[in-house]
Amino acid sequence: MISLFVSLPEPSLLNKNSLKYLLIGAFISIFILFSSNALSSYSLTDVQVFRNSLSDIVNKSKNLTMSFQEKVPALNVESSNSSRIEMIDLFLPNFETLLKNATNIDYPSDLKSVRDALVNSLKFETDSYRHYRSYLISGNRTEDSISTDLLTKAFQNEQIYAKFLASQ
C-alpha cells in the first residue's frame, strides 16, 4: 500500500489558487499511480491473450501436420506421384489458413520475435510441401533438398515459440 504524505502550510497562508494547484497536483499523482497499475495488469492480459492465441494455432498446426504425415504413409510405395500431389493439394490450403491466422494475431511488441518465429515456422513448413510437390512433378532432386532444408528451418523456429509456451 502506498501512502501519500503532503505537508500543507498553515491554512491562513493558503489562498484559493495555491489550494487549487495543490489539489490538482494530488489528483494527477493519484491518477498516475492508478493508471500505471492498470496498465501493468493490462499488459499481463495482453501476454495471456497472446499465449492463448499462439497455443491455439500451434495445436492446430500440430494436428494438421500429424494428419498430413499419417495420410502420406498410407500411400504405399506403389502409389503414384499424382496421388501424393493430390494429398499435398488437399492439405496446402489448411496450412495457408494457419499461416494467415498466425500473421494476424495480436501480440505485445516485446514478443514480436515469438510471433515471427511462429509465422516463419508455418511459412517454412508450407513452402516445404510446395517444393516437395514440385519435386514429385519434376523429379528435380534440388526441390527435394530445398523441401528438407525448409523443414529444418521450420523446426528451428518452432524451438523459439515452444520455449515461450513452456515458460510460465
C-alpha positions as protocol buffer text, in pm:
chain_id: "A"
residue {
  index: 1
  type: MET
  ca { x: 0 y: 0 z: 0 }
}
residue {
  index: 2
  type: ILE
  ca { x: 130 y: 341 z: -92 }
}
residue {
  index: 3
  type: SER
  ca { x: 71 y: 641 z: 132 }
}
residue {
  index: 4
  type: LEU
  ca { x: 82 y: 995 z: 8 }
}
residue {
  index: 5
  type: PHE
  ca { x: 212 y: 1243 z: 269 }
}
residue {
  index: 6
  type: VAL
  ca { x: 166 y: 1605 z: 187 }
}
residue {
  index: 7
  type: SER
  ca { x: 274 y: 1872 z: 424 }
}
residue {
  index: 8
  type: LEU
  ca { x: 32 y: 2160 z: 398 }
}
residue {
  index: 9
  type: PRO
  ca { x: 118 y: 2509 z: 504 }
}
residue {
  index: 10
  type: GLU
  ca { x: -89 y: 2679 z: 766 }
}
residue {
  index: 11
  type: PRO
  ca { x: -446 y: 2733 z: 634 }
}
residue {
  index: 12
  type: SER
  ca { x: -410 y: 3107 z: 672 }
}
residue {
  index: 13
  type: LEU
  ca { x: -115 y: 3101 z: 423 }
}
residue {
  index: 14
  type: LEU
  ca { x: -314 y: 2918 z: 153 }
}
residue {
  index: 15
  type: ASN
  ca { x: -511 y: 3117 z: -93 }
}
residue {
  index: 16
  type: LYS
  ca { x: -768 y: 2972 z: -332 }
}
residue {
  index: 17
  type: ASN
  ca { x: -523 y: 2940 z: -623 }
}
residue {
  index: 18
  type: SER
  ca { x: -249 y: 2764 z: -432 }
}
residue {
  index: 19
  type: LEU
  ca { x: -501 y: 2522 z: -280 }
}
residue {
  index: 20
  type: LYS
  ca { x: -644 y: 2455 z: -625 }
}
residue {
  index: 21
  type: TYR
  ca { x: -295 y: 2377 z: -765 }
}
residue {
  index: 22
  type: LEU
  ca { x: -213 y: 2159 z: -468 }
}
residue {
  index: 23
  type: LEU
  ca { x: -533 y: 1957 z: -516 }
}
residue {
  index: 24
  type: ILE
  ca { x: -479 y: 1929 z: -891 }
}
residue {
  index: 25
  type: GLY
  ca { x: -125 y: 1803 z: -827 }
}
residue {
  index: 26
  type: ALA
  ca { x: -256 y: 1547 z: -577 }
}
residue {
  index: 27
  type: PHE
  ca { x: -522 y: 1426 z: -821 }
}
residue {
  index: 28
  type: ILE
  ca { x: -266 y: 1396 z: -1102 }
}
residue {
  index: 29
  type: SER
  ca { x: -34 y: 1198 z: -875 }
}
residue {
  index: 30
  type: ILE
  ca { x: -313 y: 962 z: -775 }
}
residue {
  index: 31
  type: PHE
  ca { x: -425 y: 927 z: -1139 }
}
residue {
  index: 32
  type: ILE
  ca { x: -70 y: 839 z: -1250 }
}
residue {
  index: 33
  type: LEU
  ca { x: -36 y: 589 z: -967 }
}
residue {
  index: 34
  type: PHE
  ca { x: -362 y: 410 z: -1054 }
}
residue {
  index: 35
  type: SER
  ca { x: -304 y: 434 z: -1430 }
}
residue {
  index: 36
  type: SER
  ca { x: 35 y: 266 z: -1408 }
}
residue {
  index: 37
  type: ASN
  ca { x: -116 y: -15 z: -1201 }
}
residue {
  index: 38
  type: ALA
  ca { x: -400 y: -56 z: -1451 }
}
residue {
  index: 39
  type: LEU
  ca { x: -156 y: -59 z: -1743 }
}
residue {
  index: 40
  type: SER
  ca { x: 65 y: -324 z: -1586 }
}
residue {
  index: 41
  type: SER
  ca { x: -233 y: -557 z: -1534 }
}
residue {
  index: 42
  type: TYR
  ca { x: -346 y: -480 z: -1890 }
}
residue {
  index: 43
  type: SER
  ca { x: -6 y: -589 z: -2019 }
}
residue {
  index: 44
  type: LEU
  ca { x: -39 y: -917 z: -1833 }
}
residue {
  index: 45
  type: THR
  ca { x: -372 y: -969 z: -2002 }
}
residue {
  index: 46
  type: ASP
  ca { x: -213 y: -897 z: -2343 }
}
residue {
  index: 47
  type: VAL
  ca { x: 53 y: -1160 z: -2278 }
}
residue {
  index: 48
  type: GLN
  ca { x: -209 y: -1411 z: -2165 }
}
residue {
  index: 49
  type: VAL
  ca { x: -424 y: -1345 z: -2471 }
}
residue {
  index: 50
  type: PHE
  ca { x: -119 y: -1378 z: -2695 }
}
residue {
  index: 51
  type: ARG
  ca { x: -12 y: -1701 z: -2522 }
}
residue {
  index: 52
  type: ASN
  ca { x: -362 y: -1845 z: -2570 }
}
residue {
  index: 53
  type: SER
  ca { x: -376 y: -1742 z: -2938 }
}
residue {
  index: 54
  type: LEU
  ca { x: -29 y: -1878 z: -3001 }
}
residue {
  index: 55
  type: SER
  ca { x: -108 y: -2204 z: -2825 }
}
residue {
  index: 56
  type: ASP
  ca { x: -430 y: -2244 z: -3025 }
}
residue {
  index: 57
  type: ILE
  ca { x: -252 y: -2200 z: -3358 }
}
residue {
  index: 58
  type: VAL
  ca { x: 34 y: -2429 z: -3250 }
}
residue {
  index: 59
  type: ASN
  ca { x: -213 y: -2703 z: -3154 }
}
residue {
  index: 60
  type: LYS
  ca { x: -397 y: -2668 z: -3485 }
}
residue {
  index: 61
  type: SER
  ca { x: -65 y: -2681 z: -3669 }
}
residue {
  index: 62
  type: LYS
  ca { x: 46 y: -2994 z: -3484 }
}
residue {
  index: 63
  type: ASN
  ca { x: -285 y: -3166 z: -3554 }
}
residue {
  index: 64
  type: LEU
  ca { x: -273 y: -3069 z: -3922 }
}
residue {
  index: 65
  type: THR
  ca { x: 90 y: -3182 z: -3960 }
}
residue {
  index: 66
  type: MET
  ca { x: 16 y: -3512 z: -3784 }
}
residue {
  index: 67
  type: SER
  ca { x: -286 y: -3571 z: -4003 }
}
residue {
  index: 68
  type: PHE
  ca { x: -83 y: -3496 z: -4316 }
}
residue {
  index: 69
  type: GLN
  ca { x: 201 y: -3724 z: -4207 }
}
residue {
  index: 70
  type: GLU
  ca { x: -43 y: -4004 z: -4126 }
}
residue {
  index: 71
  type: LYS
  ca { x: -201 y: -3982 z: -4472 }
}
residue {
  index: 72
  type: VAL
  ca { x: 126 y: -3977 z: -4668 }
}
residue {
  index: 73
  type: PRO
  ca { x: 248 y: -4317 z: -4538 }
}
residue {
  index: 74
  type: ALA
  ca { x: -97 y: -4455 z: -4616 }
}
residue {
  index: 75
  type: LEU
  ca { x: 5 y: -4406 z: -4976 }
}
residue {
  index: 76
  type: ASN
  ca { x: 212 y: -4715 z: -5034 }
}
residue {
  index: 77
  type: VAL
  ca { x: 537 y: -4731 z: -5230 }
}
residue {
  index: 78
  type: GLU
  ca { x: 346 y: -4816 z: -5545 }
}
residue {
  index: 79
  type: SER
  ca { x: 127 y: -4506 z: -5515 }
}
residue {
  index: 80
  type: SER
  ca { x: 174 y: -4266 z: -5799 }
}
residue {
  index: 81
  type: ASN
  ca { x: 323 y: -3922 z: -5760 }
}
residue {
  index: 82
  type: SER
  ca { x: -12 y: -3785 z: -5872 }
}
residue {
  index: 83
  type: SER
  ca { x: -172 y: -3942 z: -5560 }
}
residue {
  index: 84
  type: ARG
  ca { x: 88 y: -3774 z: -5341 }
}
residue {
  index: 85
  type: ILE
  ca { x: 39 y: -3443 z: -5523 }
}
residue {
  index: 86
  type: GLU
  ca { x: -337 y: -3468 z: -5466 }
}
residue {
  index: 87
  type: MET
  ca { x: -270 y: -3524 z: -5096 }
}
residue {
  index: 88
  type: ILE
  ca { x: -47 y: -3216 z: -5080 }
}
residue {
  index: 89
  type: ASP
  ca { x: -305 y: -3014 z: -5272 }
}
residue {
  index: 90
  type: LEU
  ca { x: -567 y: -3123 z: -5020 }
}
residue {
  index: 91
  type: PHE
  ca { x: -363 y: -3003 z: -4721 }
}
residue {
  index: 92
  type: LEU
  ca { x: -193 y: -2688 z: -4854 }
}
residue {
  index: 93
  type: PRO
  ca { x: -498 y: -2457 z: -4815 }
}
residue {
  index: 94
  type: ASN
  ca { x: -520 y: -2559 z: -4447 }
}
residue {
  index: 95
  type: PHE
  ca { x: -155 y: -2470 z: -4390 }
}
residue {
  index: 96
  type: GLU
  ca { x: -207 y: -2139 z: -4570 }
}
residue {
  index: 97
  type: THR
  ca { x: -505 y: -2060 z: -4346 }
}
residue {
  index: 98
  type: LEU
  ca { x: -297 y: -2130 z: -4035 }
}
residue {
  index: 99
  type: LEU
  ca { x: -21 y: -1907 z: -4170 }
}
residue {
  index: 100
  type: LYS
  ca { x: -270 y: -1627 z: -4232 }
}
residue {
  index: 101
  type: ASN
  ca { x: -413 y: -1667 z: -3880 }
}
residue {
  index: 102
  type: ALA
  ca { x: -65 y: -1660 z: -3727 }
}
residue {
  index: 103
  type: THR
  ca { x: 24 y: -1348 z: -3924 }
}
residue {
  index: 104
  type: ASN
  ca { x: -286 y: -1172 z: -3796 }
}
residue {
  index: 105
  type: ILE
  ca { x: -268 y: -1248 z: -3423 }
}
residue {
  index: 106
  type: ASP
  ca { x: -221 y: -954 z: -3189 }
}
residue {
  index: 107
  type: TYR
  ca { x: 97 y: -960 z: -2988 }
}
residue {
  index: 108
  type: PRO
  ca { x: 272 y: -741 z: -2733 }
}
residue {
  index: 109
  type: SER
  ca { x: 557 y: -554 z: -2905 }
}
residue {
  index: 110
  type: ASP
  ca { x: 820 y: -718 z: -2685 }
}
residue {
  index: 111
  type: LEU
  ca { x: 700 y: -1062 z: -2804 }
}
residue {
  index: 112
  type: LYS
  ca { x: 722 y: -986 z: -3175 }
}
residue {
  index: 113
  type: SER
  ca { x: 1011 y: -1232 z: -3215 }
}
residue {
  index: 114
  type: VAL
  ca { x: 794 y: -1513 z: -3075 }
}
residue {
  index: 115
  type: ARG
  ca { x: 510 y: -1431 z: -3313 }
}
residue {
  index: 116
  type: ASP
  ca { x: 758 y: -1402 z: -3601 }
}
residue {
  index: 117
  type: ALA
  ca { x: 901 y: -1745 z: -3514 }
}
residue {
  index: 118
  type: LEU
  ca { x: 553 y: -1897 z: -3539 }
}
residue {
  index: 119
  type: VAL
  ca { x: 486 y: -1723 z: -3871 }
}
residue {
  index: 120
  type: ASN
  ca { x: 825 y: -1827 z: -4010 }
}
residue {
  index: 121
  type: SER
  ca { x: 785 y: -2184 z: -3894 }
}
residue {
  index: 122
  type: LEU
  ca { x: 446 y: -2216 z: -4063 }
}
residue {
  index: 123
  type: LYS
  ca { x: 574 y: -2044 z: -4377 }
}
residue {
  index: 124
  type: PHE
  ca { x: 878 y: -2273 z: -4399 }
}
residue {
  index: 125
  type: GLU
  ca { x: 663 y: -2582 z: -4347 }
}
residue {
  index: 126
  type: THR
  ca { x: 409 y: -2471 z: -4609 }
}
residue {
  index: 127
  type: ASP
  ca { x: 684 y: -2384 z: -4856 }
}
residue {
  index: 128
  type: SER
  ca { x: 847 y: -2720 z: -4787 }
}
residue {
  index: 129
  type: TYR
  ca { x: 534 y: -2900 z: -4903 }
}
residue {
  index: 130
  type: ARG
  ca { x: 521 y: -2682 z: -5213 }
}
residue {
  index: 131
  type: HIS
  ca { x: 881 y: -2774 z: -5300 }
}
residue {
  index: 132
  type: TYR
  ca { x: 815 y: -3140 z: -5231 }
}
residue {
  index: 133
  type: ARG
  ca { x: 517 y: -3115 z: -5466 }
}
residue {
  index: 134
  type: SER
  ca { x: 747 y: -2963 z: -5731 }
}
residue {
  index: 135
  type: TYR
  ca { x: 992 y: -3247 z: -5678 }
}
residue {
  index: 136
  type: LEU
  ca { x: 715 y: -3502 z: -5733 }
}
residue {
  index: 137
  type: ILE
  ca { x: 618 y: -3331 z: -6059 }
}
residue {
  index: 138
  type: SER
  ca { x: 967 y: -3268 z: -6195 }
}
residue {
  index: 139
  type: GLY
  ca { x: 1187 y: -3530 z: -6031 }
}
residue {
  index: 140
  type: ASN
  ca { x: 1437 y: -3249 z: -5963 }
}
residue {
  index: 141
  type: ARG
  ca { x: 1630 y: -3356 z: -5652 }
}
residue {
  index: 142
  type: THR
  ca { x: 1712 y: -2992 z: -5575 }
}
residue {
  index: 143
  type: GLU
  ca { x: 1343 y: -2937 z: -5498 }
}
residue {
  index: 144
  type: ASP
  ca { x: 1352 y: -3231 z: -5258 }
}
residue {
  index: 145
  type: SER
  ca { x: 1664 y: -3090 z: -5091 }
}
residue {
  index: 146
  type: ILE
  ca { x: 1503 y: -2745 z: -5059 }
}
residue {
  index: 147
  type: SER
  ca { x: 1197 y: -2910 z: -4906 }
}
residue {
  index: 148
  type: THR
  ca { x: 1411 y: -3082 z: -4642 }
}
residue {
  index: 149
  type: ASP
  ca { x: 1604 y: -2761 z: -4565 }
}
residue {
  index: 150
  type: LEU
  ca { x: 1280 y: -2570 z: -4519 }
}
residue {
  index: 151
  type: LEU
  ca { x: 1150 y: -2830 z: -4273 }
}
residue {
  index: 152
  type: THR
  ca { x: 1473 y: -2788 z: -4076 }
}
residue {
  index: 153
  type: LYS
  ca { x: 1419 y: -2411 z: -4065 }
}
residue {
  index: 154
  type: ALA
  ca { x: 1058 y: -2466 z: -3958 }
}
residue {
  index: 155
  type: PHE
  ca { x: 1179 y: -2682 z: -3670 }
}
residue {
  index: 156
  type: GLN
  ca { x: 1441 y: -2422 z: -3565 }
}
residue {
  index: 157
  type: ASN
  ca { x: 1173 y: -2153 z: -3547 }
}
residue {
  index: 158
  type: GLU
  ca { x: 944 y: -2388 z: -3359 }
}
residue {
  index: 159
  type: GLN
  ca { x: 1203 y: -2406 z: -3080 }
}
residue {
  index: 160
  type: ILE
  ca { x: 1170 y: -2030 z: -3022 }
}
residue {
  index: 161
  type: TYR
  ca { x: 795 y: -2023 z: -2967 }
}
residue {
  index: 162
  type: ALA
  ca { x: 798 y: -2359 z: -2787 }
}
residue {
  index: 163
  type: LYS
  ca { x: 1038 y: -2211 z: -2532 }
}
residue {
  index: 164
  type: PHE
  ca { x: 798 y: -1920 z: -2477 }
}
residue {
  index: 165
  type: LEU
  ca { x: 499 y: -2153 z: -2436 }
}
residue {
  index: 166
  type: ALA
  ca { x: 693 y: -2370 z: -2190 }
}
residue {
  index: 167
  type: SER
  ca { x: 776 y: -2070 z: -1968 }
}
residue {
  index: 168
  type: GLN
  ca { x: 511 y: -1954 z: -1725 }
}
